[in-house]
Amino acid sequence: MSVAILPRASTVALLAFALLPSPASAGAFLSNQAPAASQRGSDLLDELEGVLGGSRRAAAEGRAAAFEDAMRPIFRSLPKADGERLPASGVRYLLHRVFVERHGWFVEGLMSRGDAWNASSPAAFFAEHTGEAAESLFERRLGGAGLSLHEVAVFAATLESLVHEETLERLHAAFGVLGLDAKEETASEHNVEHVIDTYMLMLVLGLNHTTVSPSLVSRTHANIDSIYPAWPETQKWVREVRKEVVSANPESRTSFSTTTQVLEEVADRYGRWQDRECIALKEDLMKYEHGGTGRVLLKDFYGAALNGSFQYTESKEYLREHGILDESIPSHPSVVIPNYVNGPSNCLASSKFYSVCCINECEALLKPLERRIGAPDALPSEIVELVERLPSASVDAPRKLDASLTQRLEEIAERHGGRVPLHGRLFAQWMHHAYPRECPFPHASGAVQASTRREFSSSFGSHVLGEEALRAEVDDFTLAAKAQSVQRVELPWTSEEEL
């Protein structure tokens, strides 16, 4: 398996932004038609116990309250059929947002790979991992009146509990592959650290813990520094998490149950900790940025690779296929920074449930707007007032928005009865113009395919260019630049809307 290695940096903190809730209103979101029927049914937890058992019901019940609190601001801002229940497309979107926000998890079946949010049901997740009974349970409710906030929280809590079950499975596998007894409560400190390192090795490199062999683990341990240069820093961070967890019960620091708690905590935090590498990648790309556009001319992108960067070697075909390449000026193609950072090639650790990828900074910018507006849509003047006071990692606030940005917002509102849908494609495009380094350019559904490097290579050949090919590309762009200079006045804008 190939692994993307990214540079390191400290996360840039978002400046304080004072926000107050407002009443919600109705609207349409990410779906051709929201369900109109009302179906309350029996309590979802009772039904869940019937299909998944009492232990999983208890695990979901214990986690649901925290999910409700985390989801509430986004839930209030999404259109609902009767003001209380989300359709399947909204549930999928909300679940994706909350798992990325809480853990940095991009859950299979929830995240978009270039498809529309209503292209698949979130309930399909359960078919593969728990069987058709759980899928039918959630599908029945989604197909009726949709899910309430509490029911979405139960859905999320059930999913999270399954991830933690996988943590336990991977930990047992780590003990087994090292020839150690997981039931031994007096394991040595050295053995426990070796088990934890093996667990992390399987997670970070995406090794299948159900089939991995002792010989492969041994070889990988021996070569981990060359396979993954950030390994020492990862080890250090994991040991810091362990120290924090075991401080509560130091007498049982080497027990299986304590090690389980440590690795559950690691799983919960790893995605957000790992995102520091993504911030560093973005900051490195900004060194080559063209004119504050959130773009790097492709000749400069490849030039950086030739000047010592081990990254930035993806072919034009790969960049185009994944919606990273801006060819609105054909003679001067460019790499869109947030689209590149959030691309699948920068995903790292993976499990059967999720991948750890770069966290979309635009979602962190959208959340304060959702919290403040508390509705699916808003007047252009409301959005302008809020955005002018909303900073990002690269945009200072307060600021005065350009007249062209305000005009674009008015044009979106004209298409929707005077209000701007917060979760439509056009508003996402407007956010890209307002925050070009943080917010990806939103392609229309189906226009791009978010395949992994391996998937792309199997279909199109190598996704990377060698040194000779890189030099040829740079030479071609240099000749084109002599024939035609580029002075971008404004970012590209397309009129397709999707709700």
mmCIF file with all atom_site columns, C-alpha atoms in Angstrom, residues 173-180 194 198 201-202 207-222:
data_model
loop_
_atom_site.group_PDB
_atom_site.id
_atom_site.type_symbol
_atom_site.label_atom_id
_atom_site.label_alt_id
_atom_site.label_comp_id
_atom_site.label_asym_id
_atom_site.label_entity_id
_atom_site.label_seq_id
_atom_site.pdbx_PDB_ins_code
_atom_site.Cartn_x
_atom_site.Cartn_y
_atom_site.Cartn_z
_atom_site.occupancy
_atom_site.B_iso_or_equiv
_atom_site.pdbx_formal_charge
_atom_site.auth_seq_id
_atom_site.auth_comp_id
_atom_site.auth_asym_id
_atom_site.auth_atom_id
_atom_site.pdbx_PDB_model_num
ATOM 1  C CA . ALA A 1 173 ? -4.557 -8.901  16.559 1.00 0.00 ? 173 ALA A CA 1
ATOM 2  C CA . ALA A 1 174 ? -1.534 -6.879  17.710 1.00 0.00 ? 174 ALA A CA 1
ATOM 3  C CA . PHE A 1 175 ? -1.123 -9.151  20.743 1.00 0.00 ? 175 PHE A CA 1
ATOM 4  C CA . GLY A 1 176 ? -1.567 -12.248 18.588 1.00 0.00 ? 176 GLY A CA 1
ATOM 5  C CA . VAL A 1 177 ? 0.844  -11.294 15.830 1.00 0.00 ? 177 VAL A CA 1
ATOM 6  C CA . LEU A 1 178 ? 3.520  -10.664 18.460 1.00 0.00 ? 178 LEU A CA 1
ATOM 7  C CA . GLY A 1 179 ? 2.838  -13.999 20.152 1.00 0.00 ? 179 GLY A CA 1
ATOM 8  C CA . LEU A 1 180 ? 1.629  -12.370 23.375 1.00 0.00 ? 180 LEU A CA 1
ATOM 9  C CA . HIS A 1 194 ? 5.450  -2.972  21.438 1.00 0.00 ? 194 HIS A CA 1
ATOM 10 C CA . THR A 1 198 ? 2.110  -2.645  16.274 1.00 0.00 ? 198 THR A CA 1
ATOM 11 C CA . LEU A 1 201 ? 1.580  0.481   12.482 1.00 0.00 ? 201 LEU A CA 1
ATOM 12 C CA . MET A 1 202 ? -1.471 -1.456  11.250 1.00 0.00 ? 202 MET A CA 1
ATOM 13 C CA . LEU A 1 207 ? -2.692 -3.161  7.135  1.00 0.00 ? 207 LEU A CA 1
ATOM 14 C CA . ASN A 1 208 ? -5.558 -5.619  7.420  1.00 0.00 ? 208 ASN A CA 1
ATOM 15 C CA . HIS A 1 209 ? -5.399 -6.771  11.036 1.00 0.00 ? 209 HIS A CA 1
ATOM 16 C CA . THR A 1 210 ? -7.428 -9.889  10.261 1.00 0.00 ? 210 THR A CA 1
ATOM 17 C CA . THR A 1 211 ? -4.854 -11.265 7.797  1.00 0.00 ? 211 THR A CA 1
ATOM 18 C CA . VAL A 1 212 ? -1.517 -9.585  8.599  1.00 0.00 ? 212 VAL A CA 1
ATOM 19 C CA . SER A 1 213 ? 1.341  -12.013 9.261  1.00 0.00 ? 213 SER A CA 1
ATOM 20 C CA . PRO A 1 214 ? 4.062  -11.838 11.922 1.00 0.00 ? 214 PRO A CA 1
ATOM 21 C CA . SER A 1 215 ? 6.729  -11.705 9.207  1.00 0.00 ? 215 SER A CA 1
ATOM 22 C CA . LEU A 1 216 ? 5.114  -8.693  7.524  1.00 0.00 ? 216 LEU A CA 1
ATOM 23 C CA . VAL A 1 217 ? 4.790  -6.887  10.846 1.00 0.00 ? 217 VAL A CA 1
ATOM 24 C CA . SER A 1 218 ? 8.426  -7.627  11.649 1.00 0.00 ? 218 SER A CA 1
ATOM 25 C CA . ARG A 1 219 ? 9.654  -6.343  8.268  1.00 0.00 ? 219 ARG A CA 1
ATOM 26 C CA . THR A 1 220 ? 7.488  -3.246  8.522  1.00 0.00 ? 220 THR A CA 1
ATOM 27 C CA . HIS A 1 221 ? 8.738  -2.448  12.016 1.00 0.00 ? 221 HIS A CA 1
ATOM 28 C CA . ALA A 1 222 ? 12.316 -2.759  10.741 1.00 0.00 ? 222 ALA A CA 1
#
